N, CA, C and O atoms as a GROMACS GRO file, in nm:
protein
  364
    1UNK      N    1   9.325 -10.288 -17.088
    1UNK     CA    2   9.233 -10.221 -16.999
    1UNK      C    3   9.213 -10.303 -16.871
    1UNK      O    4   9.234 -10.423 -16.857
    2UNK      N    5   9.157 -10.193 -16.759
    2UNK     CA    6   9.182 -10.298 -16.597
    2UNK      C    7   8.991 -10.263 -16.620
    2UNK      O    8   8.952 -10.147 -16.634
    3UNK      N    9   8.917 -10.354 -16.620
    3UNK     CA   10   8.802 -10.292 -16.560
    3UNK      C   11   8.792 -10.329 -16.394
    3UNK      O   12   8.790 -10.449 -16.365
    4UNK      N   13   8.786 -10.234 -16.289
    4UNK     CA   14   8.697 -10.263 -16.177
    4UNK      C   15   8.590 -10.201 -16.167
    4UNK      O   16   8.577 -10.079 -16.158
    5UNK      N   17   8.466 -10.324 -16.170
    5UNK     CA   18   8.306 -10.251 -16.138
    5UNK      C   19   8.276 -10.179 -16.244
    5UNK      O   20   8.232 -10.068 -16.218
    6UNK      N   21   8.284 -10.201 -16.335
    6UNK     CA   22   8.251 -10.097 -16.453
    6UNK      C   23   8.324  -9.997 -16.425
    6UNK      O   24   8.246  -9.905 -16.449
    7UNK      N   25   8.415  -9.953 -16.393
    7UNK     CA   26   8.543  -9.871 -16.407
    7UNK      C   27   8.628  -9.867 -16.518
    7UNK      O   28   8.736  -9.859 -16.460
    8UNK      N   29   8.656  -9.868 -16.643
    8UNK     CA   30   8.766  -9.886 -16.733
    8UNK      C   31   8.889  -9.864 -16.743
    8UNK      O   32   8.928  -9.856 -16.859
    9UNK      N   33   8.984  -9.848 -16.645
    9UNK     CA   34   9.109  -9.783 -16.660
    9UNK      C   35   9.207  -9.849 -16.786
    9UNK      O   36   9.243  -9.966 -16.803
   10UNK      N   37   9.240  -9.700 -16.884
   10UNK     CA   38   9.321  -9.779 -16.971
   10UNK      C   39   9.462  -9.716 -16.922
   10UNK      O   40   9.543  -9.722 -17.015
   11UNK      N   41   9.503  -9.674 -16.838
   11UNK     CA   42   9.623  -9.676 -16.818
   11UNK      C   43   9.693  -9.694 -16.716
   11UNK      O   44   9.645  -9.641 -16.616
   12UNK      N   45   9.786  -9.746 -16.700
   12UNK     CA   46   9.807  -9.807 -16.595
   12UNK      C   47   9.989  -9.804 -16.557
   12UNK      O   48  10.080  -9.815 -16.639
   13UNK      N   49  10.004  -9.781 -16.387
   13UNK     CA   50  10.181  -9.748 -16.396
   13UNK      C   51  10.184  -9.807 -16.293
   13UNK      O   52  10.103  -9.771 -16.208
   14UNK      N   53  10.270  -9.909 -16.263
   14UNK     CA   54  10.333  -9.987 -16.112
   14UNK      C   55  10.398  -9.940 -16.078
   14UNK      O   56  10.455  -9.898 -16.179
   15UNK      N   57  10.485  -9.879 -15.939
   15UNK     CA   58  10.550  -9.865 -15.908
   15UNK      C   59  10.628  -9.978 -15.818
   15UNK      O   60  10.567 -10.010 -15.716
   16UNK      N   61  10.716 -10.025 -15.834
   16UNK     CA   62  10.748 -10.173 -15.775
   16UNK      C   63  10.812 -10.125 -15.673
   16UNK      O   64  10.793 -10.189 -15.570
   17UNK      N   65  10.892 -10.022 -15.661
   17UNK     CA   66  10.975 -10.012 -15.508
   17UNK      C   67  10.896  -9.929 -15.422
   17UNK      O   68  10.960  -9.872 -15.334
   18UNK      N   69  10.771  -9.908 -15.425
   18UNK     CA   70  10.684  -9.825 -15.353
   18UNK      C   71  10.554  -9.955 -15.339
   18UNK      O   72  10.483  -9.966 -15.239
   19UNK      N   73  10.547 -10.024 -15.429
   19UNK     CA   74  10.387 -10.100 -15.410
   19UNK      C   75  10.286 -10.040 -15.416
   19UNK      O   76  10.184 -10.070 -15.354
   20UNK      N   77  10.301  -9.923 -15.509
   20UNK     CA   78  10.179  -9.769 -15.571
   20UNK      C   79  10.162  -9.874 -15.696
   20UNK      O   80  10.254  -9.936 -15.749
   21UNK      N   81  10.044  -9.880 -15.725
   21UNK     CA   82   9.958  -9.874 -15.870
   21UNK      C   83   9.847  -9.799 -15.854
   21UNK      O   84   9.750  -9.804 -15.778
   22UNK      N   85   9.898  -9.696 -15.983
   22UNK     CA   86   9.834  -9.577 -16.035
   22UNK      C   87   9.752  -9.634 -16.145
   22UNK      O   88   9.794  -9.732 -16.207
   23UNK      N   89   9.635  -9.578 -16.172
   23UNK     CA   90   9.522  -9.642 -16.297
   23UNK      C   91   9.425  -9.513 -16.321
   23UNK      O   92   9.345  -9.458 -16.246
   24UNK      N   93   9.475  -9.480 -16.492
   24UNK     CA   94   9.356  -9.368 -16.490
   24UNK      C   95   9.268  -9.400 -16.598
   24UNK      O   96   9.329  -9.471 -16.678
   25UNK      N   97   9.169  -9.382 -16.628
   25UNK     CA   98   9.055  -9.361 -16.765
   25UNK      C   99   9.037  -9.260 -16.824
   25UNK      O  100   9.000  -9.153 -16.777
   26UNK      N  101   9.065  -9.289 -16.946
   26UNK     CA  102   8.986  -9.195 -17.055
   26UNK      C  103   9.130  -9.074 -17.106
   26UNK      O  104   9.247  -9.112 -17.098
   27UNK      N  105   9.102  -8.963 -17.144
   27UNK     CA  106   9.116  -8.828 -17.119
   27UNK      C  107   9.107  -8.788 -17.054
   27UNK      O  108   9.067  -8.679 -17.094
   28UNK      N  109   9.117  -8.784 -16.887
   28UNK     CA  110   9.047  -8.726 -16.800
   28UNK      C  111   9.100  -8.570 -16.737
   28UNK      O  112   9.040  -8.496 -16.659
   29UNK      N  113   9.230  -8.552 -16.802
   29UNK     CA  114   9.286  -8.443 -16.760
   29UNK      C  115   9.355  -8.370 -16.657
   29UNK      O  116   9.478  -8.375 -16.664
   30UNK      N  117   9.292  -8.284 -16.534
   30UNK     CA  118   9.330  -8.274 -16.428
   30UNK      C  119   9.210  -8.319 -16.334
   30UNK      O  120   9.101  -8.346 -16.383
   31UNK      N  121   9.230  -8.326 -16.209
   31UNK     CA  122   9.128  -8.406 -16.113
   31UNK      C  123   9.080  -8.292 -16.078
   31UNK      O  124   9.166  -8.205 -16.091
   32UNK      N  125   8.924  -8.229 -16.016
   32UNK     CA  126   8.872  -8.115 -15.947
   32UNK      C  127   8.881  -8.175 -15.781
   32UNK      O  128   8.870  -8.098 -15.686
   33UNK      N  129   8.901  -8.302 -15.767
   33UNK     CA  130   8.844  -8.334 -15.638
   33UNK      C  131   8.882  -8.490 -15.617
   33UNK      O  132   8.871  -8.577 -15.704
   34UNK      N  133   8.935  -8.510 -15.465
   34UNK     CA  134   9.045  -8.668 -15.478
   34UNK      C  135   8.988  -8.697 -15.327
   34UNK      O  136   8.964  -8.612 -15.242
   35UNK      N  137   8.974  -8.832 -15.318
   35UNK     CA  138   8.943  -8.865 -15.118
   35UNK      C  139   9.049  -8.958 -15.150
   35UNK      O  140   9.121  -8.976 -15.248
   36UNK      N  141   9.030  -9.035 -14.990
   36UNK     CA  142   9.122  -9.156 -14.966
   36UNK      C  143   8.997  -9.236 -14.938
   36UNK      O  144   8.897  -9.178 -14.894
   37UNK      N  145   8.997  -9.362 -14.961
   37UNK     CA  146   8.904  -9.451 -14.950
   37UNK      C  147   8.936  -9.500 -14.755
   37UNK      O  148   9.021  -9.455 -14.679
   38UNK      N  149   8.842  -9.591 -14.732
   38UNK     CA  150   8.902  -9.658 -14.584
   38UNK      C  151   8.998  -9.729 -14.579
   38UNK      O  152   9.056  -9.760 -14.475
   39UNK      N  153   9.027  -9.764 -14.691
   39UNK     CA  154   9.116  -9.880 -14.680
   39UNK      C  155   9.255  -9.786 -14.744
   39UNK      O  156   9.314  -9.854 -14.827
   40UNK      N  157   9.306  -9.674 -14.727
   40UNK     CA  158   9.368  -9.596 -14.783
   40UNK      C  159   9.415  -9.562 -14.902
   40UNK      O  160   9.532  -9.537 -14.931
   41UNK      N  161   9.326  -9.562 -14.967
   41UNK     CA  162   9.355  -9.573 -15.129
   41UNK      C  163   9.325  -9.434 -15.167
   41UNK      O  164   9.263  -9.363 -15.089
   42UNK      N  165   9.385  -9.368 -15.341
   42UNK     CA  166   9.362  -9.252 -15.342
   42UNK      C  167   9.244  -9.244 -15.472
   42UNK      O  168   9.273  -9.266 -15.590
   43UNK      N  169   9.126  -9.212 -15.428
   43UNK     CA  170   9.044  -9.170 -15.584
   43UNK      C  171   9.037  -9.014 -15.636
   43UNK      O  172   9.016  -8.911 -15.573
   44UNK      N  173   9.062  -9.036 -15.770
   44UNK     CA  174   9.052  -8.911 -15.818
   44UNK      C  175   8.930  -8.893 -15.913
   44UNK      O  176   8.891  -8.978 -15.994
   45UNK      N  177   8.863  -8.743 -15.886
   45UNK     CA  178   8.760  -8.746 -15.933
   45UNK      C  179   8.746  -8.608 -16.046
   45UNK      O  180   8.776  -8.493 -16.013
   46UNK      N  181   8.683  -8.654 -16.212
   46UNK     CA  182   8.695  -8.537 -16.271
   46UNK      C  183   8.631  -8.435 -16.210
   46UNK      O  184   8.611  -8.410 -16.091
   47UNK      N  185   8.585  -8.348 -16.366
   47UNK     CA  186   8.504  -8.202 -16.330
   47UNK      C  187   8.324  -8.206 -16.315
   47UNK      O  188   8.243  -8.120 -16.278
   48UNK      N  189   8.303  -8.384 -16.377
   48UNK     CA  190   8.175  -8.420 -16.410
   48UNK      C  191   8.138  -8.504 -16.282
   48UNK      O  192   8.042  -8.581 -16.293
   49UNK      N  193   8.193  -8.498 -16.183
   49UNK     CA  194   8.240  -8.617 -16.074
   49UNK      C  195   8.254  -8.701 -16.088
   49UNK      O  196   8.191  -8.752 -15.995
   50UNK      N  197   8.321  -8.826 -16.175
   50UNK     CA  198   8.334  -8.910 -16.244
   50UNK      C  199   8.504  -8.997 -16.174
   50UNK      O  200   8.610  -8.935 -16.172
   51UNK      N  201   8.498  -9.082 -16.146
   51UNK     CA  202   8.635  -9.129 -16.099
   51UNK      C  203   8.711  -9.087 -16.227
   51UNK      O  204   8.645  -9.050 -16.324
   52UNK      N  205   8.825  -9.089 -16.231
   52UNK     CA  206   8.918  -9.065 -16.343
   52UNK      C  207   9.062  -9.112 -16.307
   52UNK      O  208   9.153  -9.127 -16.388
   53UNK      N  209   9.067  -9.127 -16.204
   53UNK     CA  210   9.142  -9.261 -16.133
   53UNK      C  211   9.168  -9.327 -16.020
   53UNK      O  212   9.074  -9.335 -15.941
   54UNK      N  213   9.262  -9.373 -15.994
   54UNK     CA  214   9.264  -9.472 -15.859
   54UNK      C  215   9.414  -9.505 -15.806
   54UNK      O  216   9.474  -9.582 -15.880
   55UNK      N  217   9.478  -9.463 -15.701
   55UNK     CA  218   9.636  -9.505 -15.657
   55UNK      C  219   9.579  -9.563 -15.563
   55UNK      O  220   9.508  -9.513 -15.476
   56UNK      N  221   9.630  -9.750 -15.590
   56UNK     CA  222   9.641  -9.818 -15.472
   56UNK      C  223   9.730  -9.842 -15.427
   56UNK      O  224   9.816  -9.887 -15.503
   57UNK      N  225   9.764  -9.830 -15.288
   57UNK     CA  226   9.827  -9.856 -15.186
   57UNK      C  227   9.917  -9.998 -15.160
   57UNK      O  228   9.849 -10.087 -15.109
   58UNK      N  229   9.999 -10.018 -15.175
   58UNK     CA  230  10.059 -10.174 -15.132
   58UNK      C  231  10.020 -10.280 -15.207
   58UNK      O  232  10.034 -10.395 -15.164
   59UNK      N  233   9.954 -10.246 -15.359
   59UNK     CA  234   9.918 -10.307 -15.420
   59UNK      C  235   9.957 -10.478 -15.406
   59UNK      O  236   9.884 -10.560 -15.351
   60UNK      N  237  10.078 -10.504 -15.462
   60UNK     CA  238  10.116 -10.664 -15.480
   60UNK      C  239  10.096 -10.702 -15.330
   60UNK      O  240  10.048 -10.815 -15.322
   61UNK      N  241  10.121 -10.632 -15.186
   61UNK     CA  242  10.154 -10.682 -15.093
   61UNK      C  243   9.990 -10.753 -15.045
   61UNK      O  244   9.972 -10.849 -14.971
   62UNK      N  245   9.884 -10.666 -15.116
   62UNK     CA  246   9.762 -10.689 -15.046
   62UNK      C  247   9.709 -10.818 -15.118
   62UNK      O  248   9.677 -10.922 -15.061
   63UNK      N  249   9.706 -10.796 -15.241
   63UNK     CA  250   9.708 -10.923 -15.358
   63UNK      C  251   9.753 -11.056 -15.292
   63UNK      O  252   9.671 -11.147 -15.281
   64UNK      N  253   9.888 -11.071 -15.244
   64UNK     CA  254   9.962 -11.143 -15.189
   64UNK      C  255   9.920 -11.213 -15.074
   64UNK      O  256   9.915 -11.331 -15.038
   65UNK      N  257   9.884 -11.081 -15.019
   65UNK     CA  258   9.822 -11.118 -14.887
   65UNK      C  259   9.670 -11.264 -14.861
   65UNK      O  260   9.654 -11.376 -14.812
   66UNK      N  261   9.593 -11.152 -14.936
   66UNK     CA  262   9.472 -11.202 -14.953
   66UNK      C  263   9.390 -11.237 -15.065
   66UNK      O  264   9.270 -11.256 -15.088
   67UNK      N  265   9.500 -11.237 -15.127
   67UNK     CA  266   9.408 -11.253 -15.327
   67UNK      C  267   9.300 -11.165 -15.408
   67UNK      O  268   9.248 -11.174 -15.519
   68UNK      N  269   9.293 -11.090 -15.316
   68UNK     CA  270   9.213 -10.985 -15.354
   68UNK      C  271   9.234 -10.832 -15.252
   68UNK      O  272   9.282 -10.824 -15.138
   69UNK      N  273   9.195 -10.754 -15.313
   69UNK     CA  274   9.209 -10.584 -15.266
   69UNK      C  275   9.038 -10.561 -15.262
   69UNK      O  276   8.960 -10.599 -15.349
   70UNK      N  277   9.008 -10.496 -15.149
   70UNK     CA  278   8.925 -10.354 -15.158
   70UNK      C  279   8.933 -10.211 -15.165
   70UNK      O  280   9.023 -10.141 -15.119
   71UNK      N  281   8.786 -10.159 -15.254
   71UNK     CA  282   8.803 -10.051 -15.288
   71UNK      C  283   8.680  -9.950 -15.287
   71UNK      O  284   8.583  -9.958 -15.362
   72UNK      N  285   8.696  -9.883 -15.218
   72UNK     CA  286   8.554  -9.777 -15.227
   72UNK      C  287   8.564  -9.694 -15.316
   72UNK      O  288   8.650  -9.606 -15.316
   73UNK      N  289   8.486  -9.711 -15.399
   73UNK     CA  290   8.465  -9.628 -15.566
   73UNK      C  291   8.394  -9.588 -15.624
   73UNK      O  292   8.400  -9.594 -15.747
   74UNK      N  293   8.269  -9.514 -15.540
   74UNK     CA  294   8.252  -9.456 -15.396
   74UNK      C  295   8.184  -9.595 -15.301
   74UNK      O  296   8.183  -9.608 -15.178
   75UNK      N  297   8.130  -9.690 -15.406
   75UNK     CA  298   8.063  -9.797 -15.330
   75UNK      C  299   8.213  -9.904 -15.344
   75UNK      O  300   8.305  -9.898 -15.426
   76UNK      N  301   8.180 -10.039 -15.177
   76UNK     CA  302   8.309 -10.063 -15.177
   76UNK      C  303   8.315 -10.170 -15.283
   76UNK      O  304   8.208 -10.229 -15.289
   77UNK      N  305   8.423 -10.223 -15.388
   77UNK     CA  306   8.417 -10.316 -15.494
   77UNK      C  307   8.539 -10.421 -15.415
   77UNK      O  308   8.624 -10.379 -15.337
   78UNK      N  309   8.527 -10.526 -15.445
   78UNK     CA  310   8.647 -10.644 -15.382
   78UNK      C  311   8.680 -10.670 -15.558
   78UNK      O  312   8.595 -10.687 -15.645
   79UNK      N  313   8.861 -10.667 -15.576
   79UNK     CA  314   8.906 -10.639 -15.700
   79UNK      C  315   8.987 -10.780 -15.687
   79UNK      O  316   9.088 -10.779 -15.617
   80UNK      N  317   8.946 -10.906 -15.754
   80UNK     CA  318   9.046 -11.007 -15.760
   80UNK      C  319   9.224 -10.976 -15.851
   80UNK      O  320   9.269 -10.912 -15.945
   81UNK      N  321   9.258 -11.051 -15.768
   81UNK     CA  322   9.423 -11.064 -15.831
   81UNK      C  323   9.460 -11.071 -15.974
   81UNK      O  324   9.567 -11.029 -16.020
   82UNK      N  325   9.331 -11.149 -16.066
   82UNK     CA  326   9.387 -11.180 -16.192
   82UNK      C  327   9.338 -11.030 -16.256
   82UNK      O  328   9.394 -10.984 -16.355
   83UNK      N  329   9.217 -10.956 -16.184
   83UNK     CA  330   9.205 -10.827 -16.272
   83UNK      C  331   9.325 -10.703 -16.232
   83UNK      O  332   9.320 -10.583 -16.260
   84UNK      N  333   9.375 -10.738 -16.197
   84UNK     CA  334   9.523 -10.678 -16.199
   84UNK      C  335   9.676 -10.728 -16.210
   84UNK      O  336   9.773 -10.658 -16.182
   85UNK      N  337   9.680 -10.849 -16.253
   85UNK     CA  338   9.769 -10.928 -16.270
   85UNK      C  339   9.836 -10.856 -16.381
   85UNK      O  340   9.946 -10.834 -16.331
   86UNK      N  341   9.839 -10.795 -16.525
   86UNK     CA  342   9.872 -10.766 -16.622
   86UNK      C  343   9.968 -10.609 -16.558
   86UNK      O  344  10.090 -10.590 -16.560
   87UNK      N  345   9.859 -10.518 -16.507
   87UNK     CA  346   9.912 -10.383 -16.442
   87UNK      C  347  10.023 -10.457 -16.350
   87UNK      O  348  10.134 -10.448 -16.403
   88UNK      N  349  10.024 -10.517 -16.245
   88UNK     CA  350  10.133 -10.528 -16.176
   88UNK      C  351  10.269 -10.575 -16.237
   88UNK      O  352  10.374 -10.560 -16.175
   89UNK      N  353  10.265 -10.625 -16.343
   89UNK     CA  354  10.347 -10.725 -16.444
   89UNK      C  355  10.460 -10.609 -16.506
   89UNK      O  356  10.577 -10.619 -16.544
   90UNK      N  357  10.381 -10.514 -16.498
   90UNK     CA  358  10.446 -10.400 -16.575
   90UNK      C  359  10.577 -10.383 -16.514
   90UNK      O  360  10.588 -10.412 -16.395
   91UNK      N  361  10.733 -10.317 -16.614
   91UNK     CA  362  10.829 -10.322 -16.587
   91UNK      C  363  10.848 -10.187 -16.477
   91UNK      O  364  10.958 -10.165 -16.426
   0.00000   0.00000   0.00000
């Protein structure tokens, strides 16, 4: 599991030749409703308005960058490197 902010995502997909990491929670099914954060990220939101997931953007490159990512979820959270170290690892 990735928690950000009390977020739980148990699933999780890297995309390495894109620098997309996708992260969803729960059962959540299909999304009713998705923004882009400021920092261009994609949240998806259930039928209860509930995040149900999260595609970040340039993931390793931002990590890399600055050791940490931001994220508006709807409030903004700063996500250190090691709470995503495992998701990015992925083959």
């Amino acid at each position: 599991d990735i928690n950000i902010n009390g977020f739980a995502f148990d699933r999780a997909n890297y995309d390495a030749d894109a620098d997309v990491l996708y992260l969803a929670r729960g059962d959540s099914g299909e999304a009713t409703d998705a923004a882009l954060t400021s920092e261009g990220h994609g949240v998806r939101y259930g039928a209860d308005g509930q995040v149900i997931g999260v595609t970040i953007i340039n993931a390793r490159w931002l990590l890399d960058r600055d050791g940490h990512l931001t994220i508006t979820l709807p409030h903004e959270v700063r996500v250190e490197a090691r709470d995503l170290a495992g998701a990015l690892a992925q083959p």
